[in-house]
Amino acid sequence: MDESYSSTVKSIGAIILTLVLFLGVGYYVYTSLFVPPGPAQVEDQVATAPAQSAPAAKTPS
């Protein structure tokens, strides 16, 4: 029973590892394909963020 339990744990671990690898590769491909329009939006948010956060930071102090 212990041998079958360890074999099932190993098989479940292998399945989880393969799923994580597939998700990692898929996420890498997704980001590499869709990131080029992303930085402009992120830069716009970063550029507008200090103007919005500066008064909020000054108000408590």
Short mmCIF file of N, CA and C in Angstrom, two decimals:
data_model
loop_
_atom_site.label_atom_id
_atom_site.label_comp_id
_atom_site.label_asym_id
_atom_site.label_seq_id
_atom_site.Cartn_x
_atom_site.Cartn_y
_atom_site.Cartn_z
N MET A 1 0.85 -1.20 0.00
CA MET A 1 0.00 0.00 0.00
C MET A 1 0.88 1.25 0.00
N ASP A 2 1.96 1.19 0.74
CA ASP A 2 2.85 2.35 0.76
C ASP A 2 3.48 2.59 -0.61
N GLU A 3 3.82 1.50 -1.31
CA GLU A 3 4.44 1.65 -2.62
C GLU A 3 3.45 2.27 -3.61
N SER A 4 2.20 1.83 -3.58
CA SER A 4 1.22 2.40 -4.49
C SER A 4 0.93 3.86 -4.14
N TYR A 5 0.94 4.17 -2.84
CA TYR A 5 0.71 5.55 -2.42
C TYR A 5 1.83 6.45 -2.91
N SER A 6 3.07 6.00 -2.77
CA SER A 6 4.19 6.82 -3.23
C SER A 6 4.17 6.97 -4.74
N SER A 7 3.75 5.93 -5.46
CA SER A 7 3.69 6.02 -6.92
C SER A 7 2.61 7.01 -7.34
N THR A 8 1.47 7.00 -6.63
CA THR A 8 0.41 7.95 -6.97
C THR A 8 0.85 9.37 -6.65
N VAL A 9 1.57 9.55 -5.54
CA VAL A 9 2.06 10.88 -5.20
C VAL A 9 3.04 11.36 -6.25
N LYS A 10 3.90 10.45 -6.73
CA LYS A 10 4.86 10.83 -7.77
C LYS A 10 4.13 11.18 -9.06
N SER A 11 3.10 10.42 -9.41
CA SER A 11 2.38 10.70 -10.65
C SER A 11 1.64 12.03 -10.54
N ILE A 12 1.04 12.30 -9.38
CA ILE A 12 0.35 13.57 -9.18
C ILE A 12 1.35 14.72 -9.24
N GLY A 13 2.51 14.53 -8.63
CA GLY A 13 3.55 15.56 -8.70
C GLY A 13 4.00 15.81 -10.12
N ALA A 14 4.13 14.74 -10.91
CA ALA A 14 4.54 14.90 -12.30
C ALA A 14 3.48 15.65 -13.09
N ILE A 15 2.21 15.35 -12.82
CA ILE A 15 1.12 16.05 -13.51
C ILE A 15 1.14 17.53 -13.14
N ILE A 16 1.34 17.83 -11.86
CA ILE A 16 1.38 19.23 -11.42
C ILE A 16 2.57 19.94 -12.06
N LEU A 17 3.72 19.26 -12.11
CA LEU A 17 4.90 19.88 -12.72
C LEU A 17 4.66 20.17 -14.20
N THR A 18 4.04 19.23 -14.91
CA THR A 18 3.77 19.47 -16.33
C THR A 18 2.77 20.61 -16.52
N LEU A 19 1.76 20.67 -15.66
CA LEU A 19 0.80 21.77 -15.75
C LEU A 19 1.49 23.11 -15.50
N VAL A 20 2.36 23.15 -14.49
CA VAL A 20 3.07 24.39 -14.19
C VAL A 20 3.97 24.78 -15.36
N LEU A 21 4.63 23.79 -15.96
CA LEU A 21 5.49 24.09 -17.11
C LEU A 21 4.65 24.62 -18.28
N PHE A 22 3.52 23.99 -18.56
CA PHE A 22 2.67 24.45 -19.65
C PHE A 22 2.14 25.86 -19.36
N LEU A 23 1.73 26.11 -18.11
CA LEU A 23 1.24 27.44 -17.77
C LEU A 23 2.35 28.47 -17.89
N GLY A 24 3.56 28.12 -17.44
CA GLY A 24 4.68 29.05 -17.53
C GLY A 24 5.01 29.38 -18.98
N VAL A 25 5.07 28.35 -19.83
CA VAL A 25 5.38 28.60 -21.25
C VAL A 25 4.25 29.40 -21.90
N GLY A 26 3.01 29.05 -21.58
CA GLY A 26 1.88 29.78 -22.15
C GLY A 26 1.86 31.23 -21.70
N TYR A 27 2.17 31.46 -20.42
CA TYR A 27 2.22 32.84 -19.92
C TYR A 27 3.35 33.61 -20.58
N TYR A 28 4.51 32.95 -20.77
CA TYR A 28 5.64 33.61 -21.42
C TYR A 28 5.29 33.97 -22.86
N VAL A 29 4.65 33.04 -23.58
CA VAL A 29 4.25 33.31 -24.96
C VAL A 29 3.20 34.41 -25.00
N TYR A 30 2.24 34.37 -24.06
CA TYR A 30 1.19 35.38 -24.02
C TYR A 30 1.77 36.76 -23.78
N THR A 31 2.69 36.87 -22.81
CA THR A 31 3.29 38.18 -22.52
C THR A 31 4.17 38.63 -23.67
N SER A 32 4.92 37.72 -24.29
CA SER A 32 5.81 38.11 -25.39
C SER A 32 4.99 38.57 -26.60
N LEU A 33 3.78 38.03 -26.76
CA LEU A 33 2.96 38.42 -27.90
C LEU A 33 2.20 39.71 -27.62
N PHE A 34 1.72 39.90 -26.41
CA PHE A 34 0.82 41.01 -26.13
C PHE A 34 1.45 42.13 -25.31
N VAL A 35 2.73 42.03 -25.00
CA VAL A 35 3.35 43.10 -24.21
C VAL A 35 3.64 44.36 -25.03
N PRO A 36 4.01 44.28 -26.34
CA PRO A 36 4.36 45.51 -27.08
C PRO A 36 3.36 46.66 -26.93
N PRO A 37 2.02 46.46 -27.00
CA PRO A 37 1.14 47.59 -26.70
C PRO A 37 1.06 47.92 -25.22
N GLY A 38 1.50 47.00 -24.36
CA GLY A 38 1.38 47.18 -22.92
C GLY A 38 2.21 48.31 -22.34
N PRO A 39 3.53 48.40 -22.65
CA PRO A 39 4.37 49.41 -21.99
C PRO A 39 3.85 50.83 -22.16
N ALA A 40 3.23 51.16 -23.30
CA ALA A 40 2.71 52.50 -23.49
C ALA A 40 1.60 52.78 -22.48
N GLN A 41 0.72 51.79 -22.27
CA GLN A 41 -0.35 51.97 -21.30
C GLN A 41 0.22 52.07 -19.89
N VAL A 42 1.23 51.25 -19.59
CA VAL A 42 1.82 51.29 -18.25
C VAL A 42 2.52 52.62 -18.04
N GLU A 43 3.21 53.12 -19.07
CA GLU A 43 3.89 54.40 -18.93
C GLU A 43 2.88 55.53 -18.74
N ASP A 44 1.74 55.44 -19.44
CA ASP A 44 0.71 56.46 -19.25
C ASP A 44 0.19 56.43 -17.82
N GLN A 45 -0.03 55.24 -17.28
CA GLN A 45 -0.50 55.13 -15.90
C GLN A 45 0.55 55.65 -14.93
N VAL A 46 1.82 55.34 -15.20
CA VAL A 46 2.89 55.81 -14.31
C VAL A 46 3.03 57.32 -14.42
N ALA A 47 2.84 57.86 -15.64
CA ALA A 47 2.99 59.30 -15.82
C ALA A 47 1.86 60.06 -15.12
N THR A 48 0.66 59.49 -15.12
CA THR A 48 -0.47 60.17 -14.48
C THR A 48 -0.54 59.86 -12.99
N ALA A 49 0.11 58.77 -12.56
CA ALA A 49 0.02 58.38 -11.15
C ALA A 49 0.65 59.40 -10.21
N PRO A 50 1.87 59.93 -10.47
CA PRO A 50 2.46 60.88 -9.51
C PRO A 50 1.59 62.13 -9.33
N ALA A 51 0.94 62.60 -10.40
CA ALA A 51 0.11 63.79 -10.28
C ALA A 51 -1.10 63.51 -9.38
N GLN A 52 -1.62 62.28 -9.44
CA GLN A 52 -2.77 61.94 -8.61
C GLN A 52 -2.34 61.60 -7.18
N SER A 53 -1.16 60.95 -7.04
CA SER A 53 -0.75 60.49 -5.72
C SER A 53 -0.06 61.60 -4.93
N ALA A 54 0.46 62.63 -5.62
CA ALA A 54 1.19 63.68 -4.91
C ALA A 54 0.26 64.45 -3.95
N PRO A 55 -0.92 64.92 -4.37
CA PRO A 55 -1.81 65.60 -3.41
C PRO A 55 -2.25 64.66 -2.28
N ALA A 56 -2.49 63.39 -2.61
CA ALA A 56 -2.90 62.44 -1.58
C ALA A 56 -1.77 62.24 -0.58
N ALA A 57 -0.53 62.28 -1.06
CA ALA A 57 0.60 62.10 -0.15
C ALA A 57 0.82 63.36 0.69
N LYS A 58 0.50 64.53 0.11
CA LYS A 58 0.71 65.78 0.86
C LYS A 58 -0.39 66.00 1.89
N THR A 59 -1.58 65.51 1.63
CA THR A 59 -2.69 65.78 2.54
C THR A 59 -2.48 65.19 3.93
N PRO A 60 -2.02 63.91 4.08
CA PRO A 60 -1.81 63.40 5.45
C PRO A 60 -0.72 64.17 6.19
N SER A 61 0.35 64.56 5.48
CA SER A 61 1.44 65.29 6.13
C SER A 61 1.06 66.76 6.22
#
